[in-house]
C-alpha cells in the first residue's frame, strides 16, 4: 500500500502469507490466527479492497475521534453503513494493524467475542462480533465470516 505504483493485485495465497507473517510478529493474546484472518480476508477482499490498498488496515477499523494517526476516507459501503465521510485508520505496517485489532478485541465492548476467540469457537466469535456492531448494519456478517473461515480451517 502506498508505493506509488498503483494498487497491488493480491492472490488469496499471497494475502494469507502476508497476514500470517504479520500475525506471527505481534503479541496476539491467544486469539487463533484463523479467526482473525477470516475477518481480515472478508474486510479487505483478500487484500484487494480500496481501504486496505490505501491504509494497511487489515480489519477496516474506523478512526474514532480519539485516533491521532493518519486516516483514509473510503467510499460509502451499504453493507457496513460506512458513510462518505467515514475515515479509516492508516497503519505504517501490517503488524501495526494486527496489533491495533488485537487491542480492540480486548476492550470491554468486544469481551464476549474475545472470550469466544480464546475458546476457539468460530461460529460464536463471528456471531458476537456481529452482535457488537463490528460490521455496522450487515445482518449476514457472521455467516460471511463463517464461509471465509471454512476456506482456512
PDB file of N, CA and C in Angstrom, residues 35 39 105 110-132 141-143 145-146 149-150:
ATOM      1  N   UNK A  35      -9.164 -17.155  12.985  1.00  0.00           N
ATOM      2  CA  UNK A  35     -10.336 -16.314  13.240  1.00  0.00           C
ATOM      3  C   UNK A  35     -10.091 -14.893  12.749  1.00  0.00           C
ATOM      4  N   UNK A  39     -11.760 -12.507   9.384  1.00  0.00           N
ATOM      5  CA  UNK A  39     -12.217 -11.116   9.449  1.00  0.00           C
ATOM      6  C   UNK A  39     -11.458 -10.278   8.427  1.00  0.00           C
ATOM      7  N   UNK A 105     -10.000  -5.941  20.212  1.00  0.00           N
ATOM      8  CA  UNK A 105     -10.742  -7.129  20.635  1.00  0.00           C
ATOM      9  C   UNK A 105     -10.713  -7.303  22.151  1.00  0.00           C
ATOM     10  N   UNK A 110     -15.996  -5.665  23.230  1.00  0.00           N
ATOM     11  CA  UNK A 110     -15.856  -6.927  22.484  1.00  0.00           C
ATOM     12  C   UNK A 110     -15.545  -8.111  23.402  1.00  0.00           C
ATOM     13  N   UNK A 111     -15.826  -7.989  24.692  1.00  0.00           N
ATOM     14  CA  UNK A 111     -15.458  -9.025  25.659  1.00  0.00           C
ATOM     15  C   UNK A 111     -16.037 -10.399  25.308  1.00  0.00           C
ATOM     16  N   UNK A 112     -17.270 -10.432  24.858  1.00  0.00           N
ATOM     17  CA  UNK A 112     -17.888 -11.723  24.527  1.00  0.00           C
ATOM     18  C   UNK A 112     -17.245 -12.331  23.276  1.00  0.00           C
ATOM     19  N   UNK A 113     -16.945 -11.509  22.303  1.00  0.00           N
ATOM     20  CA  UNK A 113     -16.266 -12.004  21.102  1.00  0.00           C
ATOM     21  C   UNK A 113     -14.867 -12.502  21.460  1.00  0.00           C
ATOM     22  N   UNK A 114     -14.155 -11.743  22.277  1.00  0.00           N
ATOM     23  CA  UNK A 114     -12.797 -12.132  22.686  1.00  0.00           C
ATOM     24  C   UNK A 114     -12.831 -13.470  23.431  1.00  0.00           C
ATOM     25  N   UNK A 115     -13.793 -13.641  24.337  1.00  0.00           N
ATOM     26  CA  UNK A 115     -13.904 -14.903  25.074  1.00  0.00           C
ATOM     27  C   UNK A 115     -14.163 -16.066  24.118  1.00  0.00           C
ATOM     28  N   UNK A 116     -15.006 -15.843  23.124  1.00  0.00           N
ATOM     29  CA  UNK A 116     -15.277 -16.893  22.132  1.00  0.00           C
ATOM     30  C   UNK A 116     -14.025 -17.200  21.314  1.00  0.00           C
ATOM     31  N   UNK A 117     -13.237 -16.183  21.012  1.00  0.00           N
ATOM     32  CA  UNK A 117     -11.987 -16.397  20.268  1.00  0.00           C
ATOM     33  C   UNK A 117     -11.013 -17.225  21.099  1.00  0.00           C
ATOM     34  N   UNK A 118     -10.876 -16.877  22.373  1.00  0.00           N
ATOM     35  CA  UNK A 118      -9.959 -17.630  23.235  1.00  0.00           C
ATOM     36  C   UNK A 118     -10.393 -19.077  23.389  1.00  0.00           C
ATOM     37  N   UNK A 119     -11.698 -19.315  23.353  1.00  0.00           N
ATOM     38  CA  UNK A 119     -12.222 -20.676  23.439  1.00  0.00           C
ATOM     39  C   UNK A 119     -12.179 -21.380  22.079  1.00  0.00           C
ATOM     40  N   UNK A 120     -11.709 -20.677  21.047  1.00  0.00           N
ATOM     41  CA  UNK A 120     -11.631 -21.176  19.676  1.00  0.00           C
ATOM     42  C   UNK A 120     -12.982 -21.726  19.220  1.00  0.00           C
ATOM     43  N   UNK A 121     -13.992 -20.897  19.374  1.00  0.00           N
ATOM     44  CA  UNK A 121     -15.363 -21.231  18.955  1.00  0.00           C
ATOM     45  C   UNK A 121     -15.742 -20.293  17.812  1.00  0.00           C
ATOM     46  N   UNK A 122     -15.336 -20.625  16.586  1.00  0.00           N
ATOM     47  CA  UNK A 122     -15.529 -19.721  15.453  1.00  0.00           C
ATOM     48  C   UNK A 122     -16.948 -19.205  15.257  1.00  0.00           C
ATOM     49  N   UNK A 123     -17.976 -20.059  15.189  1.00  0.00           N
ATOM     50  CA  UNK A 123     -19.318 -19.507  14.948  1.00  0.00           C
ATOM     51  C   UNK A 123     -19.740 -18.498  16.017  1.00  0.00           C
ATOM     52  N   UNK A 124     -19.431 -18.802  17.277  1.00  0.00           N
ATOM     53  CA  UNK A 124     -19.789 -17.892  18.360  1.00  0.00           C
ATOM     54  C   UNK A 124     -18.987 -16.595  18.261  1.00  0.00           C
ATOM     55  N   UNK A 125     -17.707 -16.684  17.942  1.00  0.00           N
ATOM     56  CA  UNK A 125     -16.880 -15.480  17.766  1.00  0.00           C
ATOM     57  C   UNK A 125     -17.480 -14.592  16.677  1.00  0.00           C
ATOM     58  N   UNK A 126     -17.823 -15.165  15.563  1.00  0.00           N
ATOM     59  CA  UNK A 126     -18.376 -14.379  14.457  1.00  0.00           C
ATOM     60  C   UNK A 126     -19.726 -13.765  14.840  1.00  0.00           C
ATOM     61  N   UNK A 127     -20.566 -14.529  15.542  1.00  0.00           N
ATOM     62  CA  UNK A 127     -21.858 -14.009  15.985  1.00  0.00           C
ATOM     63  C   UNK A 127     -21.682 -12.856  16.972  1.00  0.00           C
ATOM     64  N   UNK A 128     -20.736 -13.007  17.882  1.00  0.00           N
ATOM     65  CA  UNK A 128     -20.510 -11.956  18.888  1.00  0.00           C
ATOM     66  C   UNK A 128     -19.926 -10.692  18.254  1.00  0.00           C
ATOM     67  N   UNK A 129     -19.075 -10.850  17.246  1.00  0.00           N
ATOM     68  CA  UNK A 129     -18.582  -9.664  16.530  1.00  0.00           C
ATOM     69  C   UNK A 129     -19.747  -8.923  15.889  1.00  0.00           C
ATOM     70  N   UNK A 130     -20.613  -9.670  15.223  1.00  0.00           N
ATOM     71  CA  UNK A 130     -21.776  -9.053  14.583  1.00  0.00           C
ATOM     72  C   UNK A 130     -22.675  -8.399  15.633  1.00  0.00           C
ATOM     73  N   UNK A 131     -22.932  -9.076  16.738  1.00  0.00           N
ATOM     74  CA  UNK A 131     -23.800  -8.539  17.782  1.00  0.00           C
ATOM     75  C   UNK A 131     -23.230  -7.251  18.392  1.00  0.00           C
ATOM     76  N   UNK A 132     -21.911  -7.153  18.427  1.00  0.00           N
ATOM     77  CA  UNK A 132     -21.260  -5.962  18.985  1.00  0.00           C
ATOM     78  C   UNK A 132     -21.209  -4.814  17.979  1.00  0.00           C
ATOM     79  N   UNK A 141     -23.121 -10.764   8.431  1.00  0.00           N
ATOM     80  CA  UNK A 141     -21.672 -10.706   8.634  1.00  0.00           C
ATOM     81  C   UNK A 141     -21.130 -12.015   9.211  1.00  0.00           C
ATOM     82  N   UNK A 142     -21.787 -12.535  10.254  1.00  0.00           N
ATOM     83  CA  UNK A 142     -21.307 -13.779  10.875  1.00  0.00           C
ATOM     84  C   UNK A 142     -21.312 -14.925   9.875  1.00  0.00           C
ATOM     85  N   UNK A 143     -22.342 -15.011   9.060  1.00  0.00           N
ATOM     86  CA  UNK A 143     -22.408 -16.061   8.036  1.00  0.00           C
ATOM     87  C   UNK A 143     -21.285 -15.893   7.016  1.00  0.00           C
ATOM     88  N   UNK A 145     -18.384 -14.441   7.492  1.00  0.00           N
ATOM     89  CA  UNK A 145     -17.133 -14.824   8.124  1.00  0.00           C
ATOM     90  C   UNK A 145     -16.993 -16.339   8.199  1.00  0.00           C
ATOM     91  N   UNK A 146     -18.070 -17.015   8.490  1.00  0.00           N
ATOM     92  CA  UNK A 146     -18.048 -18.475   8.557  1.00  0.00           C
ATOM     93  C   UNK A 146     -17.639 -19.107   7.241  1.00  0.00           C
ATOM     94  N   UNK A 149     -13.925 -18.510   6.820  1.00  0.00           N
ATOM     95  CA  UNK A 149     -13.208 -19.340   7.779  1.00  0.00           C
ATOM     96  C   UNK A 149     -13.104 -20.785   7.277  1.00  0.00           C
ATOM     97  N   UNK A 150     -14.160 -21.308   6.663  1.00  0.00           N
ATOM     98  CA  UNK A 150     -14.144 -22.677   6.165  1.00  0.00           C
ATOM     99  C   UNK A 150     -13.036 -22.915   5.153  1.00  0.00           C
TER     100      UNK A 150
END
